[in-house]
Short mmCIF file of C-alpha atoms and ligand atoms in Angstrom, two decimals:
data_model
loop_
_atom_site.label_atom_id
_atom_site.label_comp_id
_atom_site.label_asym_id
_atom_site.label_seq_id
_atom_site.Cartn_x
_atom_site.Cartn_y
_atom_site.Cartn_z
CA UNK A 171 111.74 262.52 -35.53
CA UNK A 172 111.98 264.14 -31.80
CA UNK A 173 113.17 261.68 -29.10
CA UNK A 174 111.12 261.68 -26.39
CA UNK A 175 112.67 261.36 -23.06
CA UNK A 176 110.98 261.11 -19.58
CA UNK A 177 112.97 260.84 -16.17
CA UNK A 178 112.44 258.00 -13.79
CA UNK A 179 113.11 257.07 -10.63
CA UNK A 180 115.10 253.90 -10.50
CA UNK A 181 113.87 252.93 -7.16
CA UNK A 182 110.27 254.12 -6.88
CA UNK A 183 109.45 254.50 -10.53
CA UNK A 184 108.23 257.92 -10.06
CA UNK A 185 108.47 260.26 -13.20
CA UNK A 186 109.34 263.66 -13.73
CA UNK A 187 109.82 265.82 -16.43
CA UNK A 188 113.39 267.07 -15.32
CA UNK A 189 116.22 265.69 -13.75
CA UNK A 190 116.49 266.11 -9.59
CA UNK A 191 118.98 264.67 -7.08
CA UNK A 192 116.58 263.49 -5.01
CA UNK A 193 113.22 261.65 -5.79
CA UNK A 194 110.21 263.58 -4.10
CA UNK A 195 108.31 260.32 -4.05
CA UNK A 196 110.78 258.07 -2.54
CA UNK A 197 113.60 260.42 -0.94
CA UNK A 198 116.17 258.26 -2.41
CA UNK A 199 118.87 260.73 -3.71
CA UNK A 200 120.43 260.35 -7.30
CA UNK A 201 117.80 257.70 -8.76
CA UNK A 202 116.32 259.78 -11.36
CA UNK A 203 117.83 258.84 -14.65
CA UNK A 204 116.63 260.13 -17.83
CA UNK A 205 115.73 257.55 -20.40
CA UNK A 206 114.34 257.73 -24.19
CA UNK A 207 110.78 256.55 -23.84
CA UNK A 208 109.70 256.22 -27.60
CA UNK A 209 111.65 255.46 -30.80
CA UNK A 210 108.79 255.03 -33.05
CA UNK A 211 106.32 257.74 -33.79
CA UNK A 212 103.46 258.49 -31.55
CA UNK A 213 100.61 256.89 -33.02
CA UNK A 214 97.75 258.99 -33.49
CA UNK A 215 94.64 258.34 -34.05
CA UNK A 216 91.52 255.97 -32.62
CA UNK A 217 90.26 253.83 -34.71
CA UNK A 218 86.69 252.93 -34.49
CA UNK A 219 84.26 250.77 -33.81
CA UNK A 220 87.18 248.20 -32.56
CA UNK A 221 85.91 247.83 -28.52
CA UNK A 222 83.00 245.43 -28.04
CA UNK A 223 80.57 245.84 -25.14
CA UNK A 224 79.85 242.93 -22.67
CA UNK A 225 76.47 242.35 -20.90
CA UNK A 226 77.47 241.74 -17.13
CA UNK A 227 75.07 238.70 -17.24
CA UNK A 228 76.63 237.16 -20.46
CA UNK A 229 79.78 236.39 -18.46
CA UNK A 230 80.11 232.56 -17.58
CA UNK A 231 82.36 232.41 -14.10
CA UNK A 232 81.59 228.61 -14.33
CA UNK A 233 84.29 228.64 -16.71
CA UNK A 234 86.98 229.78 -14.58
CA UNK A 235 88.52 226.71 -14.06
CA UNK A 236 92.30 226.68 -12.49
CA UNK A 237 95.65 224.69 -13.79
CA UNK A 238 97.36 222.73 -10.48
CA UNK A 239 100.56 223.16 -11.01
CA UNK A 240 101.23 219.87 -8.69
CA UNK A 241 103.05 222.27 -5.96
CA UNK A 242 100.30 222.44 -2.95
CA UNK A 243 101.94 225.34 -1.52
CA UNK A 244 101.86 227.37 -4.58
CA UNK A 245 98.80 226.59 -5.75
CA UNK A 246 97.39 227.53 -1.87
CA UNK A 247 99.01 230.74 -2.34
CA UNK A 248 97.32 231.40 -5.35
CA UNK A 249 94.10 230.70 -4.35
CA UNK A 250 93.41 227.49 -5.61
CA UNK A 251 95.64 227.07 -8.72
CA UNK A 252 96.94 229.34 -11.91
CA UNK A 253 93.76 230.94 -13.36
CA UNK A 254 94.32 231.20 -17.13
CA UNK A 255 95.62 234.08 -18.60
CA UNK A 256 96.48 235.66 -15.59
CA UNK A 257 99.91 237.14 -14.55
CA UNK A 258 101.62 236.68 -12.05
CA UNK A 259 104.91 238.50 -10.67
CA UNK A 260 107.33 236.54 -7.98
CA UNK A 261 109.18 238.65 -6.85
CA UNK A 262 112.16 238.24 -4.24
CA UNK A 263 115.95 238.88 -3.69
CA UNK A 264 118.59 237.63 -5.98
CA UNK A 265 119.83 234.09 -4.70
CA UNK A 266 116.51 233.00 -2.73
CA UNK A 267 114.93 230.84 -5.16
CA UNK A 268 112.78 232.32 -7.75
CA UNK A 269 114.13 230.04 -10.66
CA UNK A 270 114.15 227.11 -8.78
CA UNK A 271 110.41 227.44 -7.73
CA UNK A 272 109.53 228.13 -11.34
CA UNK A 273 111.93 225.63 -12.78
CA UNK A 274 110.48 222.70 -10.21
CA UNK A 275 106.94 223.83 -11.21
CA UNK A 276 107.72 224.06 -15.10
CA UNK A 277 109.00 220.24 -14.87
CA UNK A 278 105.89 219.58 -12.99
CA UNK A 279 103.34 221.32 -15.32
CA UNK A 280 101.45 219.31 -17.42
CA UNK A 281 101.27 221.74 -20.18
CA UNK A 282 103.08 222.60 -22.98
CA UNK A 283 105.45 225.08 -20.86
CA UNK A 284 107.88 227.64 -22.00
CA UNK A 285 110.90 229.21 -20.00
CA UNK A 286 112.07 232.07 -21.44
CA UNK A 287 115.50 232.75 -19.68
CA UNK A 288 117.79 235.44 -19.92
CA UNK A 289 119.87 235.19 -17.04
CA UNK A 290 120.96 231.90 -17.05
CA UNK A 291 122.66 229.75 -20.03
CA UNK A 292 120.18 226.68 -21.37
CA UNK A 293 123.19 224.56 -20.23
CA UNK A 294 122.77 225.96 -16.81
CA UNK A 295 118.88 225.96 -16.59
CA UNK A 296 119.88 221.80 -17.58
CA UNK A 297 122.33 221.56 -14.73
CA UNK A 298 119.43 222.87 -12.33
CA UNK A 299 116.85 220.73 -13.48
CA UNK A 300 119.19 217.47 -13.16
CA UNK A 301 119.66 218.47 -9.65
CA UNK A 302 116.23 218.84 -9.03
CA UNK A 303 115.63 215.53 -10.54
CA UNK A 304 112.84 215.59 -12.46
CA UNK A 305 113.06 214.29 -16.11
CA UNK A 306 112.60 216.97 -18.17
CA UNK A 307 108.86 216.62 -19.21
CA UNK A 308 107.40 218.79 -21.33
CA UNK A 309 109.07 221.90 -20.89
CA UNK A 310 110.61 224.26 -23.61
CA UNK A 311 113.40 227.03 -22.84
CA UNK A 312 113.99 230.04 -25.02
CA UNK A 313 117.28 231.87 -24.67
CA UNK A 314 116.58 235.62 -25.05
CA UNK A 315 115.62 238.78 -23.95
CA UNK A 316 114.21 240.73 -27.20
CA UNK A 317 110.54 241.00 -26.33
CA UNK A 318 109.63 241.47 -29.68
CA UNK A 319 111.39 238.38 -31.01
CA UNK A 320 109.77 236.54 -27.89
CA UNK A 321 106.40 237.67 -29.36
CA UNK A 322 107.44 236.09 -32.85
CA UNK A 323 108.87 233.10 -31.34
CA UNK A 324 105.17 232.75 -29.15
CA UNK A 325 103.22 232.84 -32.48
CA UNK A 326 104.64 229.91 -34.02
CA UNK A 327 105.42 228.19 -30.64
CA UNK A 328 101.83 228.47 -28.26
CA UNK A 329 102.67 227.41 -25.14
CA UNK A 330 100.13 226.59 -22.77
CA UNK A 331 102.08 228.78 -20.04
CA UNK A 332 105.17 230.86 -20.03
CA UNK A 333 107.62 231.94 -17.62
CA UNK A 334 110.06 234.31 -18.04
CA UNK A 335 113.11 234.89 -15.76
CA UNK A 336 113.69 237.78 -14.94
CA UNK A 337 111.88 241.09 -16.35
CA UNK A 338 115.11 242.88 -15.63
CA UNK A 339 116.36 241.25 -18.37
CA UNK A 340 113.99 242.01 -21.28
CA UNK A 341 114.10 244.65 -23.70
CA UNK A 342 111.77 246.09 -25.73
CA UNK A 343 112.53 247.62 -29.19
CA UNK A 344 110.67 250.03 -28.46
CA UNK A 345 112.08 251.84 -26.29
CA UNK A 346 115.71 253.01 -25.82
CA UNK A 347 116.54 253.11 -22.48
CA UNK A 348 118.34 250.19 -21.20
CA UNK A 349 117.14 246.80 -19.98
CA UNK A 350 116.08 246.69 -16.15
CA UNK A 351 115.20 250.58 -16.46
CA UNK A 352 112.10 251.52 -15.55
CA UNK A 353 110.26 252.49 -18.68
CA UNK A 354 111.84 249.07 -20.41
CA UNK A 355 110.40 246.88 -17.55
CA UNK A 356 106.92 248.98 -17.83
CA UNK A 357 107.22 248.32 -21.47
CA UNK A 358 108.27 244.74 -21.72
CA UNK A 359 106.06 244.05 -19.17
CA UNK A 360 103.17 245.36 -20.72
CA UNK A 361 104.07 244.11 -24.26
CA UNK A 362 104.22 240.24 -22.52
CA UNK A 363 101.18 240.90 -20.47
CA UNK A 364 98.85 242.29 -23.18
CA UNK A 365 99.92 238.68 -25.33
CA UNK A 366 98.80 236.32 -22.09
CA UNK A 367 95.60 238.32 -21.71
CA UNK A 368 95.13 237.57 -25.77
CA UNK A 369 95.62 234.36 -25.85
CA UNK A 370 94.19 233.08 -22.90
CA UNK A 371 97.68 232.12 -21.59
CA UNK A 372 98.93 232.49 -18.55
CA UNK A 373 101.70 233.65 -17.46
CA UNK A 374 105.08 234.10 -14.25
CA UNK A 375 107.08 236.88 -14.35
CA UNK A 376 110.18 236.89 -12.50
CA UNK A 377 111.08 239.83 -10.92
CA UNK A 378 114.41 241.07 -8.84
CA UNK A 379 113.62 243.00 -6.00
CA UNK A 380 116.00 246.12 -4.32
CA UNK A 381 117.40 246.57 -1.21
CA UNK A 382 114.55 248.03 0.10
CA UNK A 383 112.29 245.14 -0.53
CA UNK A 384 110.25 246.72 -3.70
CA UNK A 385 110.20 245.14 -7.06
CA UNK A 386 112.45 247.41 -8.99
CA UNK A 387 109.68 249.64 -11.18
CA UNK A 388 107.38 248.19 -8.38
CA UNK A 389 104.28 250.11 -8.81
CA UNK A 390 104.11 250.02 -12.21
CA UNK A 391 104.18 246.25 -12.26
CA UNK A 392 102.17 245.66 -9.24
CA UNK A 393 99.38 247.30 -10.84
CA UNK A 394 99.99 245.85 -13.97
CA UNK A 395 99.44 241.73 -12.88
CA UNK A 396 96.89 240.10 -11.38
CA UNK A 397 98.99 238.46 -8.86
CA UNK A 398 101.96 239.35 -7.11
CA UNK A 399 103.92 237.02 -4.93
CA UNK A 400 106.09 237.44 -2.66
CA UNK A 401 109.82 235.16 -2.17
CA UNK A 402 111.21 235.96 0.72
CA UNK A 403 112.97 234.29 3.89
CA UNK A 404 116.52 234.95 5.74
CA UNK A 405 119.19 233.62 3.00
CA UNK A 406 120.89 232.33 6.02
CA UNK A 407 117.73 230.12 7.19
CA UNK A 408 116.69 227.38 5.09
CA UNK A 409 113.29 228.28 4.97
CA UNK A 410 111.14 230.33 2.36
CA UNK A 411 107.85 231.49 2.62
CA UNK A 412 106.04 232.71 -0.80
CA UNK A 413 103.31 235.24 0.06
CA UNK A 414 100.85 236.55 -1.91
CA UNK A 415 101.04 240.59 -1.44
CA UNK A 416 97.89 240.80 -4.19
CA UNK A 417 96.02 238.78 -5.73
CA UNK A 418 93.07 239.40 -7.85
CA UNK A 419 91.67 235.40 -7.50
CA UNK A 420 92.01 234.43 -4.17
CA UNK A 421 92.99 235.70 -0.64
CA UNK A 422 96.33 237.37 0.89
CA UNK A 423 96.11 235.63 3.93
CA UNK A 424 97.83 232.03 2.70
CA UNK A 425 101.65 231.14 2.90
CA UNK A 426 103.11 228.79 1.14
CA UNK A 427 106.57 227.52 3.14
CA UNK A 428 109.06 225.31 1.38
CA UNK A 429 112.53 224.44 2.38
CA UNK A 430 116.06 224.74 0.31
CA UNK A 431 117.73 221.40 0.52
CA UNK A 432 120.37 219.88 -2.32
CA UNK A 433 117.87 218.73 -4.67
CA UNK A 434 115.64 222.00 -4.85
CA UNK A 435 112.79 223.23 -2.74
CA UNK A 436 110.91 221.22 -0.37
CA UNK A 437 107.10 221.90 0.63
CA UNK A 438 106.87 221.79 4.35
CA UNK A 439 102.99 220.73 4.16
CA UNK A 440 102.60 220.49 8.54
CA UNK A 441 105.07 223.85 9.47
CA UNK A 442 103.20 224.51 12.76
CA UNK A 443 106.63 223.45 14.76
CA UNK A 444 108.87 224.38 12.41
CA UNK A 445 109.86 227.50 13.29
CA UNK A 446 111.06 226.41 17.48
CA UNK A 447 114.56 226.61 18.11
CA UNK A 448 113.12 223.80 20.51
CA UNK A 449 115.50 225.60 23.06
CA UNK A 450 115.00 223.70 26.31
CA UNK A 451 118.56 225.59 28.04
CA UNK A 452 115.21 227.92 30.16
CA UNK A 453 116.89 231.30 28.50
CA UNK A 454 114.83 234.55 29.59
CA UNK A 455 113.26 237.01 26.61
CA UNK A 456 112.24 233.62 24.91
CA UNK A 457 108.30 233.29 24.30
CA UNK A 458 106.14 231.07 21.71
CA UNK A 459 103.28 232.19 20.01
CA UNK A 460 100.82 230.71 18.08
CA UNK A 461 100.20 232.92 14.91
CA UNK A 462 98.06 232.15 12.29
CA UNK A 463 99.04 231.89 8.63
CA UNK A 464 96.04 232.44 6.43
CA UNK A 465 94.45 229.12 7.95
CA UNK A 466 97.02 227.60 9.14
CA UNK A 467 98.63 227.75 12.85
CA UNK A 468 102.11 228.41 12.98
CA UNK A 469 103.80 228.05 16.33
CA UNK A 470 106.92 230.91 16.71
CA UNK A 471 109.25 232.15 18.96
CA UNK A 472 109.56 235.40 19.95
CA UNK A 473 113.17 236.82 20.91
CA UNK A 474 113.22 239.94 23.08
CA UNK A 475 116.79 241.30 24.36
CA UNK A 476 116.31 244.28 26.95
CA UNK A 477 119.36 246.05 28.40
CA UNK A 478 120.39 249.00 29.57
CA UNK A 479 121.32 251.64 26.48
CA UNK A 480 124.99 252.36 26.61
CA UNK A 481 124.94 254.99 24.00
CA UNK A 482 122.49 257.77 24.67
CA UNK A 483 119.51 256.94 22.39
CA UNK A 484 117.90 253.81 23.18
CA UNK A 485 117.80 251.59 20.44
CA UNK A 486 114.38 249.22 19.25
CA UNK A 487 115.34 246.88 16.73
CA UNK A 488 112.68 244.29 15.26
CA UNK A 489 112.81 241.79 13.14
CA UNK A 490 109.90 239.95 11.19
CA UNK A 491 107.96 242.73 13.85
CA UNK A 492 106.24 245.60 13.30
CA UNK A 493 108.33 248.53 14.59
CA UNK A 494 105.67 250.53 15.39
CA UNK A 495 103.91 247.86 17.03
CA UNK A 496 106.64 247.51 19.66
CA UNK A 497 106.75 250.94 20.47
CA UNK A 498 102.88 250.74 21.33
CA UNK A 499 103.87 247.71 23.85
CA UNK A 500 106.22 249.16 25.54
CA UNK A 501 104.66 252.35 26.24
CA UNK A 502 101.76 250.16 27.41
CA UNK A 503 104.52 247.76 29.62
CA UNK A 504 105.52 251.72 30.90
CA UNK A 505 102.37 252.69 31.47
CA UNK A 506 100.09 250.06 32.57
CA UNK A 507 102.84 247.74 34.44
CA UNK A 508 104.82 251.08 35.79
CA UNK A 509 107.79 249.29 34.36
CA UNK A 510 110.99 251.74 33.38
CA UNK A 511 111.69 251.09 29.52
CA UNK A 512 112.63 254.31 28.38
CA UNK A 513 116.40 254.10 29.26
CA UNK A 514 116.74 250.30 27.72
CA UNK A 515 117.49 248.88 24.16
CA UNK A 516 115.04 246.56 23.20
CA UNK A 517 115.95 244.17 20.24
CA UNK A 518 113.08 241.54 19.38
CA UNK A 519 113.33 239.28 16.81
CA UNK A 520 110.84 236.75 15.40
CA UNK A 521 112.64 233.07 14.38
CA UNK A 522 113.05 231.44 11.50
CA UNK A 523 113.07 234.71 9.14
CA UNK A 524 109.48 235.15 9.32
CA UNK A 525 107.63 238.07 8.91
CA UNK A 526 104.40 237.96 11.24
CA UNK A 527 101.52 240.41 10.92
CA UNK A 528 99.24 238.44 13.47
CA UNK A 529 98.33 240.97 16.14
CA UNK A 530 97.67 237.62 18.34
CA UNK A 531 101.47 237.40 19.17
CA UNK A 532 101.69 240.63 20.97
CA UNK A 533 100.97 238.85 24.07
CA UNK A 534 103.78 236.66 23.52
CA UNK A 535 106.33 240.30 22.12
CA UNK A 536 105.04 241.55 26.09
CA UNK A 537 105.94 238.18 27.95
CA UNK A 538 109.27 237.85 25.90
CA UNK A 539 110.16 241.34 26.74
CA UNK A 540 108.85 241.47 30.60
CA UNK A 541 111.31 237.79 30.52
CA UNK A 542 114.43 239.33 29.14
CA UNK A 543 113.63 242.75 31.62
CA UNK A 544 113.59 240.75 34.53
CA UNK A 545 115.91 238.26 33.74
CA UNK A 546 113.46 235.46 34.30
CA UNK A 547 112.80 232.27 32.10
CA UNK A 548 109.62 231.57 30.80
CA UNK A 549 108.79 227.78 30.36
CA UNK A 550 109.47 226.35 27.04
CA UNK A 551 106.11 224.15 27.32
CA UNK A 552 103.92 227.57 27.43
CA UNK A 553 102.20 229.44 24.47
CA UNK A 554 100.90 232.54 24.76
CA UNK A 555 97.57 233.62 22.48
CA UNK A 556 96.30 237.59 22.46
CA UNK A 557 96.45 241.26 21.65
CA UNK A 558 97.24 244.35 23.12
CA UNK A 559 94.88 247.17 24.27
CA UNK A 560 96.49 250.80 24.73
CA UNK A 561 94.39 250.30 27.99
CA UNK A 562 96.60 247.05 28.99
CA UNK A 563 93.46 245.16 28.27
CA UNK A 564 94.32 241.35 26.55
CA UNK A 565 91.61 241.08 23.98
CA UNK A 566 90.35 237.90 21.94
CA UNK A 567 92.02 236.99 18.84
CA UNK A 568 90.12 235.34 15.68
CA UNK A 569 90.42 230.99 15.46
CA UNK A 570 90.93 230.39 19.24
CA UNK A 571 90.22 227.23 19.56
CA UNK A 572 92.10 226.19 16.60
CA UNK A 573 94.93 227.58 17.96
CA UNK A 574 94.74 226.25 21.59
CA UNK A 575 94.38 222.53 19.74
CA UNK A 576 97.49 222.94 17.63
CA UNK A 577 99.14 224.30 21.20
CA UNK A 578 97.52 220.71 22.90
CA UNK A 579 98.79 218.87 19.23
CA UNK A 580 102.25 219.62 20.23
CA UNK A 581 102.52 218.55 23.77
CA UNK A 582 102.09 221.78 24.94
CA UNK A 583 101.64 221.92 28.89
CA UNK A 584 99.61 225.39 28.83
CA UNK A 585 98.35 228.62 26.87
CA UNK A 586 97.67 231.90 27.65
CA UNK A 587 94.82 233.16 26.32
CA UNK A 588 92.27 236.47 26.78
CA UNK A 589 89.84 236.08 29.51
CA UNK A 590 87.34 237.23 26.68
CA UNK A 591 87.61 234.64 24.30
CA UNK A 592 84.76 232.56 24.58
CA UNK A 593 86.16 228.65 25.38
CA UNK A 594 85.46 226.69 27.91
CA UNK A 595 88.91 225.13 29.25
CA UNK A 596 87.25 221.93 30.24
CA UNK A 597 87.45 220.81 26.74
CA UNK A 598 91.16 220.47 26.45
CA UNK A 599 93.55 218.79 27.90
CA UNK A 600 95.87 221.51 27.60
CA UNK A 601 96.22 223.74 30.63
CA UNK A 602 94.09 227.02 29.54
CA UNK A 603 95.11 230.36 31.58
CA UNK A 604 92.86 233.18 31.17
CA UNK A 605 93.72 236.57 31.68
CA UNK A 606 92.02 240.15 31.12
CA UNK A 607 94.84 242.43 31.35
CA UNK A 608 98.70 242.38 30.87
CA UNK A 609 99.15 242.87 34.53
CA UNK A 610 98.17 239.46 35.25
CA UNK A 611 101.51 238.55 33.68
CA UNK A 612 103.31 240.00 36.23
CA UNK A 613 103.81 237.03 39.10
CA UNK A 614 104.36 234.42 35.84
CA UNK A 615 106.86 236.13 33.75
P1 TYD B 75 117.95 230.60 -7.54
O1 TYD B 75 116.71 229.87 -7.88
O2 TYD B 75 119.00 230.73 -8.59
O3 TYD B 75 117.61 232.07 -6.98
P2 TYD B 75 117.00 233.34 -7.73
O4 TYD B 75 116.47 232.90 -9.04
O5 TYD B 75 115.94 233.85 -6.80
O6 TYD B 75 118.11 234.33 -7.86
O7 TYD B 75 118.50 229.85 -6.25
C1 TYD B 75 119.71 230.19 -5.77
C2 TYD B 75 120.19 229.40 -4.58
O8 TYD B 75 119.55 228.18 -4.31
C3 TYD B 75 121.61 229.09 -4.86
O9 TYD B 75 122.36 229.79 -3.89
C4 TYD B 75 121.75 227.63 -4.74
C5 TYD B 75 120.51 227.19 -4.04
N1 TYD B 75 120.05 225.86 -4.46
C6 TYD B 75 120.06 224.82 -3.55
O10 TYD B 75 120.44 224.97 -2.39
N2 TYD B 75 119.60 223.58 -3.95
C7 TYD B 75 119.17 223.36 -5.21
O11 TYD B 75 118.78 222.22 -5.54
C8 TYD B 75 119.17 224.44 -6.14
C9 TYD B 75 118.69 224.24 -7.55
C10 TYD B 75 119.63 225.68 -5.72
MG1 MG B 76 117.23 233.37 -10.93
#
């Protein structure tokens, strides 16, 4: 029998037919390991007559009923519940919670659940659930990471979901290569997600995610599941937001926020003030925002740091910003406001470890920087609400009003909003400021 081997990127899962130091999809250098893709024969042959057609119209969707799993956040995220016989990856950084989520949600479930571990000792996986709290319930574990003795084990043993922690840690008989390589995570993956499509049952796959923020073997899985989530938050913050990056049964927009405390994860069900340092000390380059998370406000903070580069290149750092974003407001700062950036490191950082896509804070990324520039405090009690034109213009953002009431909510004493968002300020109590262009920023911040 011929082995069969293909090369694979480790990072980017990319495949080639010979070995090169550096992968041409990813340009990470010395990746590309070669690995044994098939032990068994290729099988040859259709067989026919096996594929059935379906009539569109024959398809009942008032069937598609969804399990709670008892975890709002989660099930928000999800759009509403676990659909059956989906899959669905979490993925996230070693150490920020993955098992813990699944383990609290396993003890939780009011199905016949199975948690197939292979990182963690059953003794271990005990220890964790004692400190969560939660008396065991129904829950199963299986210790191991063969995917074809899983399979066995499944037949005899129908859970009504499974989880399995991690896919880095299955194998497949299949193939040679070893665990946590990219053609054994394709493999295993597709081995456990062809049985939940089956048999109706659905099922969480763990999944480790590299330095660069991809689910090792990411594409291949990410196209493979019908849901992928998303773990992520500072390790050094206590928060964690879980994020839906796809999902084939409800929307992208929702977050799902929890906090890591002694006995497990939290759900923060009202985070709109969360994220505030609630820094009253009047520093400059300090701004809040109110962002929108799926349908919920979120009030943030925006950090800006300007000051004069000391090392030839000036720097722009960002954190939970777009990069690209802040080199589009400062060249409109430069160019609208006439104000001298070019020469000046500009760090900006958004608090709490959260990642915000909202182009409604940009108004507050301008105010924080033009603070921080001119050394000049801007009042803890205002929000700022709006986008950024190249032109300088400040232009309306979606869910206005909902954001100026969660602003008034928490004791807010005014907001910043575009001049061409249709409110009427009467109706608040809040003080409402409305302004057309980023100029008019200039005698506040
Ligand atoms: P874990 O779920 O093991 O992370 P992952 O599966 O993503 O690698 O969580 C790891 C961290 O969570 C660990 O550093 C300890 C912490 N933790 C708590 O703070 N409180 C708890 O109740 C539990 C179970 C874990
Ligand atoms: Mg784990």
């Amino acid at each position: 029998m011929k082995v069969k081997t293909t090369y694979y990127c480790q990072n980017c899962g990319a495949q080639y037919s010979k070995w090169m130091g550096q992968c041409t999809a990813c340009k990470q250098w010395n990746t590309i390991v070669e690995e044994v893709v098939s032990k068994k024969e290729a099988k040859t042959g259709v067989k026919p007559g096996q594929s059935k057609l379906i009539k569109l119209s024959d398809i009942d969707t008032e069937s598609e009923y969804r399990i709670k799993t008892n975890n709002e956040e989660l099930d928000r995220v999800l759009g509403g519940g676990i659909v059956p016989g989906s899959v669905i990856l979490l993925g996230g950084e070693p150490g920020i919670g993955k098992s813990t989520l699944m383990l609290q949600v396993a003890l939780h479930l009011p199905l016949n659940t199975l948690y197939i571990s292979g990182e963690e000792s059953p003794k271990q996986i005990k220890m964790r659930a004692q400190r969560i709290g939660t008396d065991a319930g129904q829950m199963q574990l299986l210790f191991e990471t063969n995917v074809q003795k899983i399979l066995h084990t499944l037949q005899h043993n129908k859970p009504g979901i499974l989880i399995i922690d991690s896919i880095q840690t299955l194998h497949s008989d299949f193939i040679e290569s070893s665990a946590g390589s990219i053609s054994q995570i394709r493999e295993s993956a597709g081995e456990i997600i062809k049985y939940a499509k089956q048999n109706h049952v659905p099922v969480f796959i763990i999944g480790h995610i590299n330095k660069e923020g991809q689910i090792a073997g990411p594409k291949v899985l990410e196209h493979m599941v019908d849901t992928v989530l998303q773990f992520e938050g500072d390790r050094n913050h206590l928060f964690r937001i879980l994020r839906a990056q796809k999902n084939r049964f409800g929307s992208t927009h929702e977050i799902g926020i929890f906090e890591m405390y002694n006995k497990g994860l939290r759900e923060i069900k009202n985070p709109s003030k969360l994220l505030l340092s609630s820094n009253e000390s009047g520093l400059s380059g300090t701004v809040i925002a109110v962002a929108m998370e799926g349908v919920r406000p979120l009030l943030i903070e925006v950090q800006a740091l300007v000051s004069p580069a000391v090392y030839g290149t000036p720097q722009r750092t960002t954190t939970g910003y777009d990069i690209k974003r802040l080199h589009m407001i400062l060249a409109v700062l430069e160019k609208r406001m006439g104000i001298k950036l070019s020469g000046k490191d500009v760090f900006l950082n958004i608090t709490g470890g959260i990642r915000i896509d909202d182009p409604a804070i940009d108004l507050a990324v301008a105010a924080a920087i033009l603070s921080s520039n001119n050394d000049s405090p801007v009042s803890a009690q205002w929000a700022f609400v709006g986008e950024l034109g190249l032109t300088g213009e400040v232009r309306p953002v979606t869910r206005i009003e909902q954001r100026i009431s969660e602003a008034e909510k928490l004791g807010f004493e005014r907001i910043f909003i575009s001049k061409h968002n249709k409110i009427n300020p009467k109706n608040y109590k809040i003080a409402v400021n409305m302004i057309g262009e980023i100029k008019d920023l200039q005698h506040l911040v």
